[in-house]
CSV table of N, CA, C and O in Angstrom, one decimal:
chain,number,residue,atom,x,y,z
A,1,MET,N,-54.9,-115.9,-72.2
A,1,MET,CA,-54.2,-114.2,-72.0
A,1,MET,C,-55.1,-113.4,-71.5
A,1,MET,O,-56.7,-113.7,-71.7
A,2,ALA,N,-54.8,-112.4,-70.9
A,2,ALA,CA,-55.5,-111.5,-70.2
A,2,ALA,C,-55.1,-110.3,-70.5
A,2,ALA,O,-53.9,-110.1,-70.7
A,3,ASN,N,-56.0,-109.1,-70.5
A,3,ASN,CA,-55.2,-107.6,-70.4
A,3,ASN,C,-55.9,-107.1,-69.0
A,3,ASN,O,-56.9,-107.0,-68.6
A,4,ILE,N,-54.5,-106.3,-68.6
A,4,ILE,CA,-54.9,-105.8,-67.4
A,4,ILE,C,-55.7,-104.6,-67.3
A,4,ILE,O,-55.7,-104.0,-66.2
A,5,PHE,N,-56.0,-103.8,-68.6
A,5,PHE,CA,-56.9,-103.0,-68.6
A,5,PHE,C,-58.5,-103.3,-68.9
A,5,PHE,O,-59.2,-102.6,-69.4
A,6,SER,N,-58.7,-104.4,-69.1
A,6,SER,CA,-59.9,-105.0,-69.5
A,6,SER,C,-60.7,-105.3,-68.1
A,6,SER,O,-60.4,-105.1,-66.9
A,7,ASN,N,-62.3,-105.2,-68.1
A,7,ASN,CA,-62.8,-105.3,-67.2
A,7,ASN,C,-63.0,-103.8,-66.4
A,7,ASN,O,-63.3,-104.2,-65.4
A,8,ILE,N,-62.6,-102.6,-67.0
A,8,ILE,CA,-62.6,-101.7,-65.8
A,8,ILE,C,-63.9,-100.7,-66.1
A,8,ILE,O,-64.5,-100.5,-67.0
A,9,PRO,N,-65.1,-100.8,-65.2
A,9,PRO,CA,-66.0,-100.4,-65.6
A,9,PRO,C,-66.1,-98.4,-65.2
A,9,PRO,O,-65.0,-98.2,-64.8
A,10,ALA,N,-67.0,-98.1,-66.2
A,10,ALA,CA,-67.2,-96.7,-66.5
A,10,ALA,C,-67.5,-95.9,-64.9
A,10,ALA,O,-66.6,-94.8,-65.0
A,11,GLU,N,-68.4,-96.2,-64.4
A,11,GLU,CA,-68.5,-95.7,-62.7
A,11,GLU,C,-67.9,-96.9,-62.2
A,11,GLU,O,-68.2,-97.7,-62.1
A,12,LEU,N,-67.2,-96.1,-60.7
A,12,LEU,CA,-66.6,-97.3,-59.9
A,12,LEU,C,-67.0,-96.6,-58.3
A,12,LEU,O,-66.6,-95.8,-58.1
A,13,ALA,N,-68.0,-97.3,-57.4
A,13,ALA,CA,-68.5,-96.9,-56.5
A,13,ALA,C,-67.3,-97.3,-55.6
A,13,ALA,O,-67.1,-96.8,-54.5
A,14,ASN,N,-66.7,-98.3,-55.9
A,14,ASN,CA,-65.8,-98.9,-54.5
A,14,ASN,C,-64.5,-99.5,-55.4
A,14,ASN,O,-64.7,-99.8,-57.0
A,15,GLU,N,-63.6,-99.8,-55.1
A,15,GLU,CA,-62.4,-100.2,-55.2
A,15,GLU,C,-62.3,-101.5,-55.7
A,15,GLU,O,-63.3,-102.4,-55.2
A,16,ILE,N,-61.6,-101.8,-57.0
A,16,ILE,CA,-61.2,-103.2,-57.4
A,16,ILE,C,-60.3,-103.8,-57.0
A,16,ILE,O,-59.1,-103.2,-57.2
A,17,PHE,N,-60.2,-105.0,-56.2
A,17,PHE,CA,-58.8,-106.1,-55.9
A,17,PHE,C,-58.9,-107.2,-56.5
A,17,PHE,O,-60.0,-107.6,-56.4
A,18,GLU,N,-57.9,-107.5,-57.6
A,18,GLU,CA,-58.3,-108.9,-58.0
A,18,GLU,C,-57.0,-109.6,-58.1
A,18,GLU,O,-55.9,-108.9,-58.4
A,19,ASP,N,-56.9,-110.7,-57.7
A,19,ASP,CA,-55.4,-111.3,-57.4
A,19,ASP,C,-55.2,-111.7,-58.7
A,19,ASP,O,-56.2,-112.4,-59.5
A,20,ILE,N,-54.3,-111.8,-59.4
A,20,ILE,CA,-53.6,-112.5,-60.9
A,20,ILE,C,-52.9,-113.7,-60.6
A,20,ILE,O,-53.4,-114.7,-61.0
A,21,LEU,N,-52.0,-113.3,-59.7
A,21,LEU,CA,-51.4,-114.4,-59.2
A,21,LEU,C,-50.8,-114.9,-57.9
A,21,LEU,O,-50.6,-113.9,-57.3
A,22,ILE,N,-51.1,-116.0,-57.6
A,22,ILE,CA,-50.7,-116.3,-56.0
A,22,ILE,C,-49.8,-117.3,-56.1
A,22,ILE,O,-49.9,-118.5,-56.4
A,23,THR,N,-48.9,-117.5,-55.2
A,23,THR,CA,-47.8,-118.9,-55.2
A,23,THR,C,-47.5,-118.7,-53.5
A,23,THR,O,-48.0,-117.8,-52.6
A,24,ASP,N,-46.9,-119.7,-53.2
A,24,ASP,CA,-46.6,-119.5,-51.6
A,24,ASP,C,-45.7,-118.2,-51.3
A,24,ASP,O,-45.9,-117.6,-49.9
A,25,LYS,N,-45.3,-117.7,-52.3
A,25,LYS,CA,-44.2,-116.8,-51.7
A,25,LYS,C,-44.4,-115.3,-52.7
A,25,LYS,O,-43.9,-114.6,-51.9
A,26,LEU,N,-45.4,-115.3,-53.3
A,26,LEU,CA,-45.7,-114.1,-54.1
A,26,LEU,C,-46.9,-114.1,-54.6
A,26,LEU,O,-47.9,-114.9,-54.4
A,27,ARG,N,-47.6,-113.0,-54.3
A,27,ARG,CA,-49.3,-112.5,-54.8
A,27,ARG,C,-49.1,-111.0,-56.0
A,27,ARG,O,-48.5,-110.3,-55.0
A,28,ILE,N,-49.7,-111.6,-56.6
A,28,ILE,CA,-49.5,-110.1,-57.8
A,28,ILE,C,-51.2,-109.9,-58.1
A,28,ILE,O,-52.2,-110.7,-57.8
A,29,GLU,N,-51.4,-108.4,-57.8
A,29,GLU,CA,-52.7,-108.1,-57.5
A,29,GLU,C,-52.7,-106.6,-58.5
A,29,GLU,O,-51.8,-106.0,-58.4
A,30,ARG,N,-54.1,-106.5,-59.1
A,30,ARG,CA,-54.5,-105.7,-59.7
A,30,ARG,C,-55.7,-105.1,-58.7
A,30,ARG,O,-56.4,-105.5,-58.3
A,31,ILE,N,-55.2,-103.4,-58.7
A,31,ILE,CA,-56.3,-102.4,-57.7
A,31,ILE,C,-56.9,-101.3,-58.9
A,31,ILE,O,-55.4,-101.0,-59.8
A,32,VAL,N,-57.7,-101.4,-58.9
A,32,VAL,CA,-58.8,-100.4,-59.6
A,32,VAL,C,-59.5,-99.2,-58.8
A,32,VAL,O,-60.3,-99.7,-58.2
A,33,SER,N,-59.3,-98.0,-59.0
A,33,SER,CA,-59.4,-96.9,-58.0
A,33,SER,C,-59.9,-95.8,-58.7
A,33,SER,O,-59.3,-95.5,-59.8
A,34,LYS,N,-60.9,-95.0,-58.4
A,34,LYS,CA,-61.5,-93.8,-59.4
A,34,LYS,C,-61.9,-92.9,-58.1
A,34,LYS,O,-63.1,-92.8,-57.7
A,35,GLY,N,-61.0,-92.2,-57.6
A,35,GLY,CA,-61.3,-91.3,-56.3
A,35,GLY,C,-61.1,-91.8,-55.0
A,35,GLY,O,-61.4,-91.1,-54.1
A,36,GLN,N,-61.0,-92.9,-55.3
A,36,GLN,CA,-60.9,-93.3,-53.5
A,36,GLN,C,-59.7,-93.6,-52.9
A,36,GLN,O,-58.6,-93.2,-53.5
A,37,THR,N,-60.2,-93.7,-51.8
A,37,THR,CA,-58.8,-93.5,-50.8
A,37,THR,C,-58.9,-94.7,-49.4
A,37,THR,O,-59.9,-95.3,-49.9
A,38,SER,N,-57.7,-94.6,-48.9
A,38,SER,CA,-58.0,-95.9,-47.7
A,38,SER,C,-58.8,-95.1,-46.9
A,38,SER,O,-59.2,-94.3,-46.6
A,39,PRO,N,-59.3,-96.6,-46.1
A,39,PRO,CA,-60.2,-96.3,-44.9
A,39,PRO,C,-60.0,-95.5,-44.1
A,39,PRO,O,-58.9,-95.1,-43.6
A,40,ASP,N,-60.7,-94.6,-43.6
A,40,ASP,CA,-60.5,-93.4,-42.2
A,40,ASP,C,-60.0,-94.1,-41.5
A,40,ASP,O,-59.8,-93.6,-40.1
A,41,THR,N,-60.4,-95.4,-41.4
A,41,THR,CA,-60.4,-96.0,-39.9
A,41,THR,C,-58.6,-96.6,-39.5
A,41,THR,O,-58.3,-97.2,-38.3
A,42,GLY,N,-57.5,-96.3,-40.3
A,42,GLY,CA,-56.4,-96.4,-40.0
A,42,GLY,C,-55.2,-97.0,-41.3
A,42,GLY,O,-55.7,-96.1,-42.3
A,43,TRP,N,-54.4,-97.2,-40.9
A,43,TRP,CA,-53.1,-97.2,-41.4
A,43,TRP,C,-53.2,-98.6,-42.4
A,43,TRP,O,-53.3,-99.7,-41.3
A,44,TYR,N,-52.5,-99.0,-43.0
A,44,TYR,CA,-52.3,-100.4,-43.6
A,44,TYR,C,-51.0,-100.8,-42.9
A,44,TYR,O,-50.2,-99.8,-42.7
A,45,ASP,N,-50.7,-102.0,-42.3
A,45,ASP,CA,-49.6,-102.3,-41.7
A,45,ASP,C,-49.4,-103.9,-42.1
A,45,ASP,O,-50.2,-104.7,-41.4
A,46,GLN,N,-48.7,-104.1,-43.3
A,46,GLN,CA,-49.0,-105.3,-43.9
A,46,GLN,C,-47.9,-106.5,-43.0
A,46,GLN,O,-46.8,-105.7,-43.5
A,47,SER,N,-48.0,-107.7,-43.1
A,47,SER,CA,-46.9,-108.5,-42.8
A,47,SER,C,-45.9,-108.9,-44.1
A,47,SER,O,-44.9,-109.3,-44.1
A,48,GLU,N,-46.4,-108.4,-45.7
A,48,GLU,CA,-45.6,-108.6,-46.8
A,48,GLU,C,-45.0,-107.4,-47.1
A,48,GLU,O,-45.3,-106.3,-46.8
A,49,ASN,N,-43.6,-107.2,-47.7
A,49,ASN,CA,-43.5,-106.0,-48.8
A,49,ASN,C,-44.3,-105.6,-49.8
A,49,ASN,O,-44.7,-107.1,-50.1
A,50,GLU,N,-44.5,-104.9,-50.4
A,50,GLU,CA,-45.4,-104.6,-51.7
A,50,GLU,C,-44.4,-103.5,-52.5
A,50,GLU,O,-44.1,-102.7,-51.9
A,51,TRP,N,-44.3,-104.1,-54.0
A,51,TRP,CA,-44.1,-103.6,-54.9
A,51,TRP,C,-45.0,-103.0,-55.4
A,51,TRP,O,-45.8,-103.7,-56.0
A,52,LEU,N,-45.1,-101.4,-55.8
A,52,LEU,CA,-46.5,-101.4,-56.7
A,52,LEU,C,-45.8,-100.7,-58.0
A,52,LEU,O,-45.4,-99.4,-57.6
A,53,ILE,N,-46.8,-100.3,-59.2
A,53,ILE,CA,-46.8,-99.3,-59.8
A,53,ILE,C,-47.7,-99.0,-60.6
A,53,ILE,O,-49.0,-99.8,-60.5
A,54,VAL,N,-47.9,-97.9,-60.9
A,54,VAL,CA,-49.0,-97.2,-61.8
A,54,VAL,C,-49.2,-96.9,-62.8
A,54,VAL,O,-48.1,-96.5,-63.6
A,55,LEU,N,-50.3,-98.1,-63.6
A,55,LEU,CA,-50.3,-98.1,-64.9
A,55,LEU,C,-50.7,-96.8,-65.4
A,55,LEU,O,-50.9,-96.8,-66.9
A,56,SER,N,-51.8,-96.2,-64.9
A,56,SER,CA,-53.0,-95.7,-65.7
A,56,SER,C,-53.1,-94.4,-64.3
A,56,SER,O,-53.4,-95.0,-63.1
A,57,GLY,N,-53.6,-93.4,-64.6
A,57,GLY,CA,-54.1,-92.5,-63.4
A,57,GLY,C,-52.5,-91.8,-62.7
A,57,GLY,O,-51.8,-91.9,-62.7
A,58,TYR,N,-53.3,-91.6,-61.0
A,58,TYR,CA,-52.1,-91.1,-60.2
A,58,TYR,C,-52.4,-91.7,-58.9
A,58,TYR,O,-53.7,-92.1,-58.7
A,59,GLY,N,-51.9,-91.8,-57.9
A,59,GLY,CA,-52.0,-91.8,-56.6
A,59,GLY,C,-50.9,-91.0,-55.9
A,59,GLY,O,-50.1,-91.0,-56.2
A,60,VAL,N,-51.5,-91.3,-54.4
A,60,VAL,CA,-50.9,-90.4,-53.8
A,60,VAL,C,-50.8,-91.5,-52.0
A,60,VAL,O,-51.9,-91.6,-51.8
A,61,ILE,N,-49.5,-92.0,-51.8
A,61,ILE,CA,-49.3,-92.5,-50.7
A,61,ILE,C,-48.6,-91.6,-49.7
A,61,ILE,O,-48.1,-90.8,-49.9
A,62,GLU,N,-49.3,-91.5,-48.3
A,62,GLU,CA,-48.8,-91.0,-47.0
A,62,GLU,C,-48.6,-91.8,-46.0
A,62,GLU,O,-49.0,-93.1,-46.1
A,63,TYR,N,-47.2,-91.8,-45.9
A,63,TYR,CA,-46.6,-92.8,-44.7
A,63,TYR,C,-46.8,-92.4,-43.3
A,63,TYR,O,-47.3,-90.8,-43.2
A,64,ILE,N,-47.0,-93.0,-42.3
A,64,ILE,CA,-47.3,-92.4,-40.6
A,64,ILE,C,-46.6,-91.6,-40.3
A,64,ILE,O,-47.0,-90.4,-39.8
A,65,ASN,N,-45.1,-90.8,-40.6
A,65,ASN,CA,-44.3,-90.0,-40.7
A,65,ASN,C,-44.6,-89.1,-41.4
A,65,ASN,O,-44.3,-87.9,-41.1
A,66,GLY,N,-45.6,-88.6,-42.0
A,66,GLY,CA,-45.8,-87.0,-42.9
A,66,GLY,C,-45.7,-87.2,-44.3
A,66,GLY,O,-46.2,-86.5,-45.1
A,67,ASP,N,-44.6,-88.1,-44.9
A,67,ASP,CA,-44.2,-88.0,-45.9
A,67,ASP,C,-45.1,-88.8,-47.1
A,67,ASP,O,-45.9,-89.5,-46.4
A,68,GLN,N,-44.9,-87.9,-48.0
A,68,GLN,CA,-45.9,-88.7,-49.2
A,68,GLN,C,-45.3,-88.4,-50.5
A,68,GLN,O,-44.3,-88.0,-50.8
A,69,VAL,N,-45.9,-89.4,-51.7
A,69,VAL,CA,-45.3,-89.5,-52.2
A,69,VAL,C,-46.4,-90.0,-53.4
A,69,VAL,O,-47.4,-90.5,-53.1
A,70,THR,N,-46.2,-88.9,-55.0
A,70,THR,CA,-47.1,-89.1,-55.7
A,70,THR,C,-46.8,-90.1,-56.9
A,70,THR,O,-45.7,-89.5,-57.2
A,71,LEU,N,-47.7,-90.7,-57.2
A,71,LEU,CA,-46.8,-92.0,-58.0
A,71,LEU,C,-48.0,-91.6,-59.5
A,71,LEU,O,-49.5,-91.6,-59.3
A,72,LYS,N,-47.5,-91.4,-60.5
A,72,LYS,CA,-48.3,-91.4,-61.8
A,72,LYS,C,-47.8,-92.3,-62.8
A,72,LYS,O,-47.6,-93.1,-62.6
A,73,GLN,N,-48.3,-92.5,-64.1
A,73,GLN,CA,-48.1,-93.3,-64.8
A,73,GLN,C,-46.4,-93.7,-64.8
A,73,GLN,O,-46.1,-93.3,-65.4
A,74,GLY,N,-46.3,-95.1,-64.6
A,74,GLY,CA,-45.0,-95.6,-64.6
A,74,GLY,C,-44.4,-95.7,-63.7
A,74,GLY,O,-43.3,-96.0,-63.8
A,75,ASP,N,-44.6,-95.0,-62.5
A,75,ASP,CA,-43.9,-94.7,-61.4
A,75,ASP,C,-44.0,-96.0,-60.6
A,75,ASP,O,-45.2,-96.4,-60.2
A,76,TYR,N,-43.7,-96.3,-59.9
A,76,TYR,CA,-43.0,-97.8,-59.0
A,76,TYR,C,-42.7,-97.2,-57.6
A,76,TYR,O,-41.7,-96.2,-57.0
A,77,LEU,N,-42.9,-98.2,-56.6
A,77,LEU,CA,-42.5,-98.1,-55.2
A,77,LEU,C,-42.3,-99.1,-54.5
A,77,LEU,O,-43.4,-100.1,-55.0
A,78,ASN,N,-41.7,-98.9,-53.5
A,78,ASN,CA,-41.5,-100.3,-52.6
A,78,ASN,C,-41.8,-100.0,-51.4
A,78,ASN,O,-41.3,-99.2,-50.6
A,79,ILE,N,-42.5,-100.6,-50.7
A,79,ILE,CA,-43.1,-100.3,-49.3
A,79,ILE,C,-42.9,-101.8,-48.6
A,79,ILE,O,-43.0,-103.0,-48.7
A,80,LYS,N,-41.8,-101.1,-47.7
A,80,LYS,CA,-41.5,-102.7,-46.6
A,80,LYS,C,-42.6,-103.0,-45.5
A,80,LYS,O,-43.4,-102.1,-45.5
A,81,ALA,N,-42.7,-104.2,-45.0
A,81,ALA,CA,-43.3,-105.0,-44.7
A,81,ALA,C,-43.6,-104.2,-43.5
A,81,ALA,O,-42.7,-103.5,-42.6
A,82,HIS,N,-44.6,-103.8,-42.8
A,82,HIS,CA,-44.9,-102.9,-41.5
A,82,HIS,C,-44.7,-101.5,-41.6
A,82,HIS,O,-44.5,-100.9,-40.8
A,83,GLU,N,-44.4,-101.3,-42.6
A,83,GLU,CA,-44.2,-99.7,-43.3
A,83,GLU,C,-45.7,-98.7,-43.1
A,83,GLU,O,-46.4,-99.3,-44.3
A,84,GLN,N,-46.0,-98.3,-42.2
A,84,GLN,CA,-47.6,-98.0,-42.3
A,84,GLN,C,-47.4,-97.1,-43.0
A,84,GLN,O,-46.9,-96.3,-43.1
A,85,HIS,N,-48.8,-97.0,-43.7
A,85,HIS,CA,-49.2,-95.9,-45.0
A,85,HIS,C,-50.5,-96.3,-45.4
A,85,HIS,O,-51.4,-96.9,-45.0
A,86,ARG,N,-50.8,-95.2,-46.2
A,86,ARG,CA,-52.4,-95.0,-47.0
A,86,ARG,C,-52.6,-94.4,-48.2
A,86,ARG,O,-51.5,-93.8,-48.2
A,87,VAL,N,-53.5,-94.6,-48.6
A,87,VAL,CA,-53.6,-94.0,-50.3
A,87,VAL,C,-54.6,-92.8,-50.0
A,87,VAL,O,-55.4,-92.6,-49.0
A,88,ILE,N,-53.8,-91.1,-49.9
A,88,ILE,CA,-54.8,-89.8,-49.8
A,88,ILE,C,-55.3,-89.5,-50.7
A,88,ILE,O,-56.5,-88.6,-50.8
A,89,ALA,N,-54.9,-90.2,-52.3
A,89,ALA,CA,-55.7,-89.7,-53.1
A,89,ALA,C,-55.7,-90.2,-54.4
A,89,ALA,O,-54.2,-91.0,-54.7
A,90,THR,N,-56.5,-90.5,-55.3
A,90,THR,CA,-56.7,-90.9,-56.4
A,90,THR,C,-57.3,-90.6,-57.6
A,90,THR,O,-58.1,-89.6,-57.2
A,91,SER,N,-57.0,-90.2,-58.9
A,91,SER,CA,-57.7,-89.7,-60.2
A,91,SER,C,-58.9,-89.9,-59.8
A,91,SER,O,-59.9,-91.3,-59.8
A,92,SER,N,-59.9,-88.7,-59.6
A,92,SER,CA,-61.2,-89.2,-60.0
A,92,SER,C,-61.9,-89.0,-61.5
A,92,SER,O,-63.1,-89.1,-61.7
A,93,ASP,N,-61.2,-88.4,-62.3
A,93,ASP,CA,-61.6,-88.4,-63.6
A,93,ASP,C,-61.1,-89.2,-64.6
A,93,ASP,O,-61.8,-89.8,-65.7
A,94,GLU,N,-60.4,-90.4,-64.3
A,94,GLU,CA,-60.1,-91.3,-65.1
A,94,GLU,C,-59.6,-92.5,-64.1
A,94,GLU,O,-59.2,-92.7,-63.1
A,95,ALA,N,-59.7,-93.9,-64.3
A,95,ALA,CA,-59.4,-94.9,-63.4
A,95,ALA,C,-57.9,-95.1,-63.4
A,95,ALA,O,-56.8,-94.5,-64.2
A,96,THR,N,-57.7,-95.2,-62.1
A,96,THR,CA,-55.9,-95.3,-61.4
A,96,THR,C,-55.8,-97.1,-61.3
A,96,THR,O,-56.6,-97.8,-60.4
A,97,VAL,N,-54.8,-97.7,-62.2
A,97,VAL,CA,-54.8,-99.1,-62.4
A,97,VAL,C,-53.8,-99.1,-61.7
A,97,VAL,O,-52.2,-98.9,-61.9
A,98,TRP,N,-53.3,-100.0,-60.6
A,98,TRP,CA,-51.8,-100.2,-59.8
A,98,TRP,C,-51.8,-101.5,-60.2
A,98,TRP,O,-53.0,-102.7,-60.2
A,99,LEU,N,-50.5,-102.2,-59.9
A,99,LEU,CA,-50.2,-103.6,-60.2
A,99,LEU,C,-49.8,-103.5,-58.7
A,99,LEU,O,-48.6,-102.8,-58.6
A,100,ALA,N,-49.6,-104.3,-58.0
A,100,ALA,CA,-49.2,-104.8,-56.6
A,100,ALA,C,-48.6,-106.2,-56.5
A,100,ALA,O,-49.2,-106.9,-56.8
A,101,VAL,N,-47.4,-106.4,-56.4
A,101,VAL,CA,-46.7,-107.5,-56.0
A,101,VAL,C,-46.3,-107.4,-54.5
A,101,VAL,O,-45.3,-106.8,-54.1
A,102,PHE,N,-46.7,-108.5,-54.1
A,102,PHE,CA,-46.6,-108.7,-52.6
A,102,PHE,C,-45.7,-109.8,-52.2
A,102,PHE,O,-46.0,-111.2,-53.1
A,103,TYR,N,-44.5,-109.6,-51.5
A,103,TYR,CA,-43.6,-110.6,-51.3
A,103,TYR,C,-42.8,-110.9,-50.5
A,103,TYR,O,-43.1,-110.1,-49.5
């Protein structure tokens, strides 16, 4: 057994990306952010669909068309494959814990 909120450092210089489960058709990942955003080098353009939920903190997703979605604790979102997006804000005073399911 494991806990999704365990092993989160108090100080977080870089985001943490941890695979929880991987199969041929599914990947579940825990992401922990604390003030981090997507790299300035471009947009995520993933070949997989991504369903994600914010378990603590908050995050703001921006799509390439300028639409923005703020996700707070319990909010979830489905991002279609090749739907270009980036994270433009996460909570800086507490860890934002994301659970992402790639399918």
